[in-house]
Coordinates of C-alpha atoms in Angstrom, one line a residue:
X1 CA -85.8 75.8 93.7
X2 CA -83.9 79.0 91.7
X3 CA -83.3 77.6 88.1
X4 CA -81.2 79.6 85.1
X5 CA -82.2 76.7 83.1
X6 CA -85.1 78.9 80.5
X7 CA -88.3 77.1 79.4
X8 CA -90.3 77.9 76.5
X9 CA -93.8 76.9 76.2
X10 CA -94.5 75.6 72.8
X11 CA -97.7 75.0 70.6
X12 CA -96.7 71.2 70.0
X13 CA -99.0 71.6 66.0
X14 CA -98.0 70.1 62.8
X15 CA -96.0 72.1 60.5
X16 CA -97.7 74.7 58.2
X17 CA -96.8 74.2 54.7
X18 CA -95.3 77.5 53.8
X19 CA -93.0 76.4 51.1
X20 CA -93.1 79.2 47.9
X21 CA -94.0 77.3 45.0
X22 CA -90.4 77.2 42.3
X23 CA -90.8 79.1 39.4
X24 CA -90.9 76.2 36.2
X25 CA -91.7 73.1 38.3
X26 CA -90.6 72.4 42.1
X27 CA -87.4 73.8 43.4
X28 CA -84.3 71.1 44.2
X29 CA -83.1 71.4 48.2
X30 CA -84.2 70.3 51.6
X31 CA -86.9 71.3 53.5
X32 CA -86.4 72.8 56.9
X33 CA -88.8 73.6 59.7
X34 CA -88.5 77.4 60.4
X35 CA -90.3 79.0 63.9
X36 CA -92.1 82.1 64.2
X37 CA -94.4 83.1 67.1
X38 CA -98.0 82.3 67.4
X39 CA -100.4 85.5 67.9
X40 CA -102.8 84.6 70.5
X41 CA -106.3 86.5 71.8
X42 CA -105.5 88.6 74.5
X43 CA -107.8 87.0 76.7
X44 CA -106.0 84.0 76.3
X45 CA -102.7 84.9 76.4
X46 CA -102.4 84.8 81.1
X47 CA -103.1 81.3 80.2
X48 CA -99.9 80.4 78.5
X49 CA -96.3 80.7 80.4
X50 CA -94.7 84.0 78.8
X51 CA -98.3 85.2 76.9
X52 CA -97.2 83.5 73.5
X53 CA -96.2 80.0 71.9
X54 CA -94.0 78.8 68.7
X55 CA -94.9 76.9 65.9
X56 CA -93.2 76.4 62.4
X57 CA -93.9 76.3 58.9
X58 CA -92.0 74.1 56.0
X59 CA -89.4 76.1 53.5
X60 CA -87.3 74.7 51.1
X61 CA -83.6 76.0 51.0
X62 CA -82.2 75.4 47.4
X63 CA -78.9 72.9 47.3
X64 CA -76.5 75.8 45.9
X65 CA -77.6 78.0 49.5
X66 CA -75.8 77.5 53.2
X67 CA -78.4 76.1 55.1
X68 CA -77.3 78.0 58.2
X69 CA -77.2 81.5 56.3
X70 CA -80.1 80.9 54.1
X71 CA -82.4 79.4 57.0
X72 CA -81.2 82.7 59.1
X73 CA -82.7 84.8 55.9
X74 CA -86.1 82.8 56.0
X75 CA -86.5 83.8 59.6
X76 CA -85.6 87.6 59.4
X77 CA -87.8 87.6 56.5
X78 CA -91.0 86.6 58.2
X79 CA -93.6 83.9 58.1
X80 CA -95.5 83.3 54.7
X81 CA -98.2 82.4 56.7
X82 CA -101.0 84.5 58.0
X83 CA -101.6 82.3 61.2
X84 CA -97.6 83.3 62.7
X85 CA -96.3 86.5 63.2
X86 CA -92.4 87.5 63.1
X87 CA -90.8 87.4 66.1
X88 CA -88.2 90.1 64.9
X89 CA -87.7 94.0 65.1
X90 CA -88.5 95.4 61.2
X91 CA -84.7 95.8 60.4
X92 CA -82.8 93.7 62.1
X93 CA -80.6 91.5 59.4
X94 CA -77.0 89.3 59.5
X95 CA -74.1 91.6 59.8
X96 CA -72.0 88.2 58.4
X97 CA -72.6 84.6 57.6
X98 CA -73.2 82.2 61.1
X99 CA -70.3 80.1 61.9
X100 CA -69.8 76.6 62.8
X101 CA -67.5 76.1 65.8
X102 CA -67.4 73.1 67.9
X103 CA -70.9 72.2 67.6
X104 CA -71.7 76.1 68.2
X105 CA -73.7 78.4 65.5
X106 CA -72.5 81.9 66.3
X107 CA -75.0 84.3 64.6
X108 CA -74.2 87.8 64.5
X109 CA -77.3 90.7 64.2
X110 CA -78.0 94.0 64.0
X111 CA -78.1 96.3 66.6
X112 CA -82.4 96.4 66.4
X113 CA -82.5 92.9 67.5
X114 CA -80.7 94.1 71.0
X115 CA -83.9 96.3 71.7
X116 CA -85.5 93.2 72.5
X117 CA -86.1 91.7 76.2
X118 CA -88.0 89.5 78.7
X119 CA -90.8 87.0 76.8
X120 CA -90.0 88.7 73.3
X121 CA -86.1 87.8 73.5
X122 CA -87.2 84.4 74.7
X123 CA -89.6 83.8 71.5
X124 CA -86.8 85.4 69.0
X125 CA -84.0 83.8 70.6
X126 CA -86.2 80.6 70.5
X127 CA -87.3 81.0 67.0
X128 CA -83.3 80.9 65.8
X129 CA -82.1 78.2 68.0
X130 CA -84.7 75.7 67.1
X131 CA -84.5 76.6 63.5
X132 CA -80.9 76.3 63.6
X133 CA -80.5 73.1 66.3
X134 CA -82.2 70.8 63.2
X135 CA -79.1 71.3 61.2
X136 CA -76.7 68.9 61.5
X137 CA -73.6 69.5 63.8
X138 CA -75.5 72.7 65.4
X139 CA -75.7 71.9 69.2
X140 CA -76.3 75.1 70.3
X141 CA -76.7 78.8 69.2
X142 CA -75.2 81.8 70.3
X143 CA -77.1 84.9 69.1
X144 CA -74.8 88.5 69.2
X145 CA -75.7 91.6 68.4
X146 CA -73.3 93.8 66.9
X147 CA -70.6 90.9 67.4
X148 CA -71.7 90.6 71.2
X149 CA -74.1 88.9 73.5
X150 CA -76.8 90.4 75.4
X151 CA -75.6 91.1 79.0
X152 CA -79.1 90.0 80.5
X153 CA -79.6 86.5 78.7
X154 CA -79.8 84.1 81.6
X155 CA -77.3 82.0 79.5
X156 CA -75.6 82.8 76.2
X157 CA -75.9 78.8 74.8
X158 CA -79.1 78.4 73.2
X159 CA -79.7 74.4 73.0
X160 CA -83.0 72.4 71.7
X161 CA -82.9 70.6 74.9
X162 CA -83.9 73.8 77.0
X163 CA -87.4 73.9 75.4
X164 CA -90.1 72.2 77.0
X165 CA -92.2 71.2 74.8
X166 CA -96.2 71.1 75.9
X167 CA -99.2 71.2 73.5
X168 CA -102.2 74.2 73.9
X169 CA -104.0 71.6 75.2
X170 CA -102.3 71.3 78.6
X171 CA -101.5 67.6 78.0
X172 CA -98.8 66.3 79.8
X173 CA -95.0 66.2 79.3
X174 CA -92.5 63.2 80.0
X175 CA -89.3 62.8 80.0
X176 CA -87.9 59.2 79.5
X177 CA -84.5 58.9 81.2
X178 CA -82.0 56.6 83.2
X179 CA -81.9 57.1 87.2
X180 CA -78.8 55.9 88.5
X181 CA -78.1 54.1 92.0
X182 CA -76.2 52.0 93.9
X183 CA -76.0 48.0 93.6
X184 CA -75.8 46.3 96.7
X185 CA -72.7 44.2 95.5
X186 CA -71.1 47.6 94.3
X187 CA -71.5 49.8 90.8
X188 CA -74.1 51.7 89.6
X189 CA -77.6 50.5 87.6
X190 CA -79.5 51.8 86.1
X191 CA -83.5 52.4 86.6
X192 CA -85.6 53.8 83.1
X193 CA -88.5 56.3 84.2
X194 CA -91.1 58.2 82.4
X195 CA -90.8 61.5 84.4
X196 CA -93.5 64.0 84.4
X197 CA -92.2 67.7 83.4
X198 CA -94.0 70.1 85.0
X199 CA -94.9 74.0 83.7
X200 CA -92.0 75.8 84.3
X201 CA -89.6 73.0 86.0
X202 CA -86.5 71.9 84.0
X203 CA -85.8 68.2 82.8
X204 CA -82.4 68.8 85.6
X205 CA -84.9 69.6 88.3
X206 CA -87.2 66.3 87.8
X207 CA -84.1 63.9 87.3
X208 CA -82.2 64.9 90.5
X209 CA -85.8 65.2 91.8
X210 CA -86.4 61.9 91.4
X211 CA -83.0 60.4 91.9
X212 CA -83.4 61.5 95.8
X213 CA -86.5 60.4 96.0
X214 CA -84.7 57.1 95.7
X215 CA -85.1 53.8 93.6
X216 CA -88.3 51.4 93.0
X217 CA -86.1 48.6 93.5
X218 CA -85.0 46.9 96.9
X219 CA -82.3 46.0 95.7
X220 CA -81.0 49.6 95.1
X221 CA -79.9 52.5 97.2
X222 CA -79.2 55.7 97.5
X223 CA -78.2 56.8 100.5
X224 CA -79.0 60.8 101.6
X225 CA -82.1 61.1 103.9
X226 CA -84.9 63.7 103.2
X227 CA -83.3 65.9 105.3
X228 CA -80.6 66.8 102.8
X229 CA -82.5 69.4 100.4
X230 CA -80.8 70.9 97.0
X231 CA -80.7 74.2 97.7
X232 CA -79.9 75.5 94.0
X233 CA -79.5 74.2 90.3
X234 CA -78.6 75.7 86.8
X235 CA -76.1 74.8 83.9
X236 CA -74.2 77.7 83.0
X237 CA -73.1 78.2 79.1
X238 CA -70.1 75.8 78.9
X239 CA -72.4 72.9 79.9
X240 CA -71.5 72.9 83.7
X241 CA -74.4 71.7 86.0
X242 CA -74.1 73.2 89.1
X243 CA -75.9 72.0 92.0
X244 CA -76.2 73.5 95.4
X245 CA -76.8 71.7 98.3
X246 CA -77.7 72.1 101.5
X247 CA -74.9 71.6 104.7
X248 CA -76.5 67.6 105.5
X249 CA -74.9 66.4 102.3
X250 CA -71.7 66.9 104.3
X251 CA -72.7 65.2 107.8
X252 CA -74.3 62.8 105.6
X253 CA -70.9 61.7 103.7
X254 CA -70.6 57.6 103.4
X255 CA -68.1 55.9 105.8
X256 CA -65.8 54.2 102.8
X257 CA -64.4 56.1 99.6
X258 CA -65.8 53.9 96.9
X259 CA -69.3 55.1 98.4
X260 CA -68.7 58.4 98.2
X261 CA -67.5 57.9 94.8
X262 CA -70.5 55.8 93.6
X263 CA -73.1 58.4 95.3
X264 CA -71.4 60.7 93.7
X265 CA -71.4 59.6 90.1
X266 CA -75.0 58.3 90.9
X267 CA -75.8 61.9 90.5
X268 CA -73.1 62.9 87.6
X269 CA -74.4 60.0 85.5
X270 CA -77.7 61.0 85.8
X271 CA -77.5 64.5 84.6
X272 CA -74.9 63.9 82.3
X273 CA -77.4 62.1 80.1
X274 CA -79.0 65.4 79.1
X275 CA -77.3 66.8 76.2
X276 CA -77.0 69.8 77.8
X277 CA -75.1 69.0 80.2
X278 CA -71.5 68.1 80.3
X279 CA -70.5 67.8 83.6
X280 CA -71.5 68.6 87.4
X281 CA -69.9 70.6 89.5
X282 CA -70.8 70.3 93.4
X283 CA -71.4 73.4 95.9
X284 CA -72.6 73.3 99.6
X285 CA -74.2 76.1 100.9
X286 CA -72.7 77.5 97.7
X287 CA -69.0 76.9 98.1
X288 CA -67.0 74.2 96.3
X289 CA -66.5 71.6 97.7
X290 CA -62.3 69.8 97.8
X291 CA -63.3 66.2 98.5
X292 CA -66.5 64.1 99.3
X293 CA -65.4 61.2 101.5
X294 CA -61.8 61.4 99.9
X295 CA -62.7 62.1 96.1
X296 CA -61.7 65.3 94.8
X297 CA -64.4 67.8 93.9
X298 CA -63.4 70.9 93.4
X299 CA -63.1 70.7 89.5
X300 CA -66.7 69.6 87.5
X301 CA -66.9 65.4 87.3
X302 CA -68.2 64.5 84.1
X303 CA -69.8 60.9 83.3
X304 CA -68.0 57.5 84.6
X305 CA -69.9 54.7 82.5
X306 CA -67.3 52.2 83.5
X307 CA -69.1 52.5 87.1
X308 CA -72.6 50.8 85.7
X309 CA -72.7 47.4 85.5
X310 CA -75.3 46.1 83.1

């Protein structure tokens, strides 16, 4: 399955302390985790997914400072640690203060920082967004460079929830989420999972993964056979889950409108629980689709909680 969904594999470590001592006795402010990358032996590095990982060390950011500006200025300045190394170009720096919009922390750099590409943009990008994602009201980061964003990035949103997090150890990753099917006496409930996240799939891929692999309950359906496969699957930058299936999720369409409609939001409901994700918008073979057994699809459907029933 194609995903635009990017992954970064992490070095799930404590924090380093890395917090400068205050001149006269210790500095008011708050304390902020700040990422750099993690230099690793090159006959390690095939081992890890992108030949690096993240980790973060501790710094303080005086009361009088904007967090978002000032925690900006920690990472362009570098780690104070020996054990990380800067993700950065030497000279890239803010060309103005970030900005607050909506939930969205627009930073704009230098033009140095658009020299970067491939695993190195993923670590620096990275680095910012899950700096900047701790603050609160930042949802999401959009990096530009020169007040515009990188053509190539897979996706100009840069959320927390995007990172898989795994430790060096190889150990496991869940996710703990709601599964939601149909009742036989009509709604939706809900089934709690731990899912396992697999290198390099997306928490998107293992919920709809599971979900049509159907429920654990007999009490509970949902009704698609095997034979209708998702073709495709990626959230674009507004928060739109798009998912692509294959021609059988037509032929297979429920007899009676209020089953399409439940199917339907069996899926939207389930997505829609990741923060990422805002709404779903359906494609067969990669076209929209108008209606699904008499619902209209052709705009994205976003969460109906009033379908559940406890």
């Amino acid at each position: 399955m194609r995903t635009r969904i990017l992954s970064v594999l992490l070095a799930l470590l404590l924090p380093l302390s890395g917090c400068a001592p205050a001149a006269g006795g210790e500095e008011s402010g708050q304390t902020y985790a700040v990422y750099f990358s993690v230099p690793l032996p090159e006959d390690e590095s095939a081992q890890v997914l992108g030949g690096a990982a993240i980790q973060s060390e501790e710094r303080r950011i005086p009361q009088s400072a904007d967090p978002m500006e000032a925690l900006v200025e920690c990472l362009l300045s570098g780690p104070l640690s020996d054990q990380l190394r800067s993700p950065f170009p030497e000279g890239v720096y803010q060309l103005s203060p970030p900005v607050l919009t909506d939930g969205v922390c627009e930073v704009d750099l230098s033009e140095r920082y658009g020299g970067l590409s491939g695993v190195e943009l993923t670590l620096a990008d990275y680095c910012i967004a899950l700096t900047l994602c701790q603050l609160e009201g930042v949802e999401a980061v959009s990096i530009l460079v020169e007040g515009e964003p990188i053509p190539y990035r897979d996706h100009q949103l840069l959320r927390e929830s995007d990172v898989i997090l795994s430790s060096d150890e190889d150990e496991p990753v869940y996710l703990s989420a709601d599964l939601y099917f149909l009742r036989e006496d009509g709604g939706l409930a809900a089934e709690h999972r731990e899912l396992l996240v697999e290198s390099g799939q997306t928490a998107e891929e293992v919920l709809l993964q599971a979900l049509l692999a159907g429920p654990e309950s007999r009490e509970l359906s949902f009704p698609l056979s095997e034979s209708v496969q998702v073709i495709d699957l990626w959230v674009d930058e507004d928060g739109i889950c798009c998912v692509n299936f294959s021609a059988g999720f037509l032929t297979e369409q429920p007899e009676t409108a209020s089953q399409a409609r439940l199917l339907l939001y069996a899926v939207v409901n389930t997505l829609c629980q990741l923060p990422n994700v805002d709404a779903l918008l359906l494609l067969v073979e990669g076209e929209s689709v108008a209606e699904y057994g008499g619902v209209p699809t052709s705009a994205p459907l976003e969460a109906n909680p009033d379908l559940v029933v406890p």
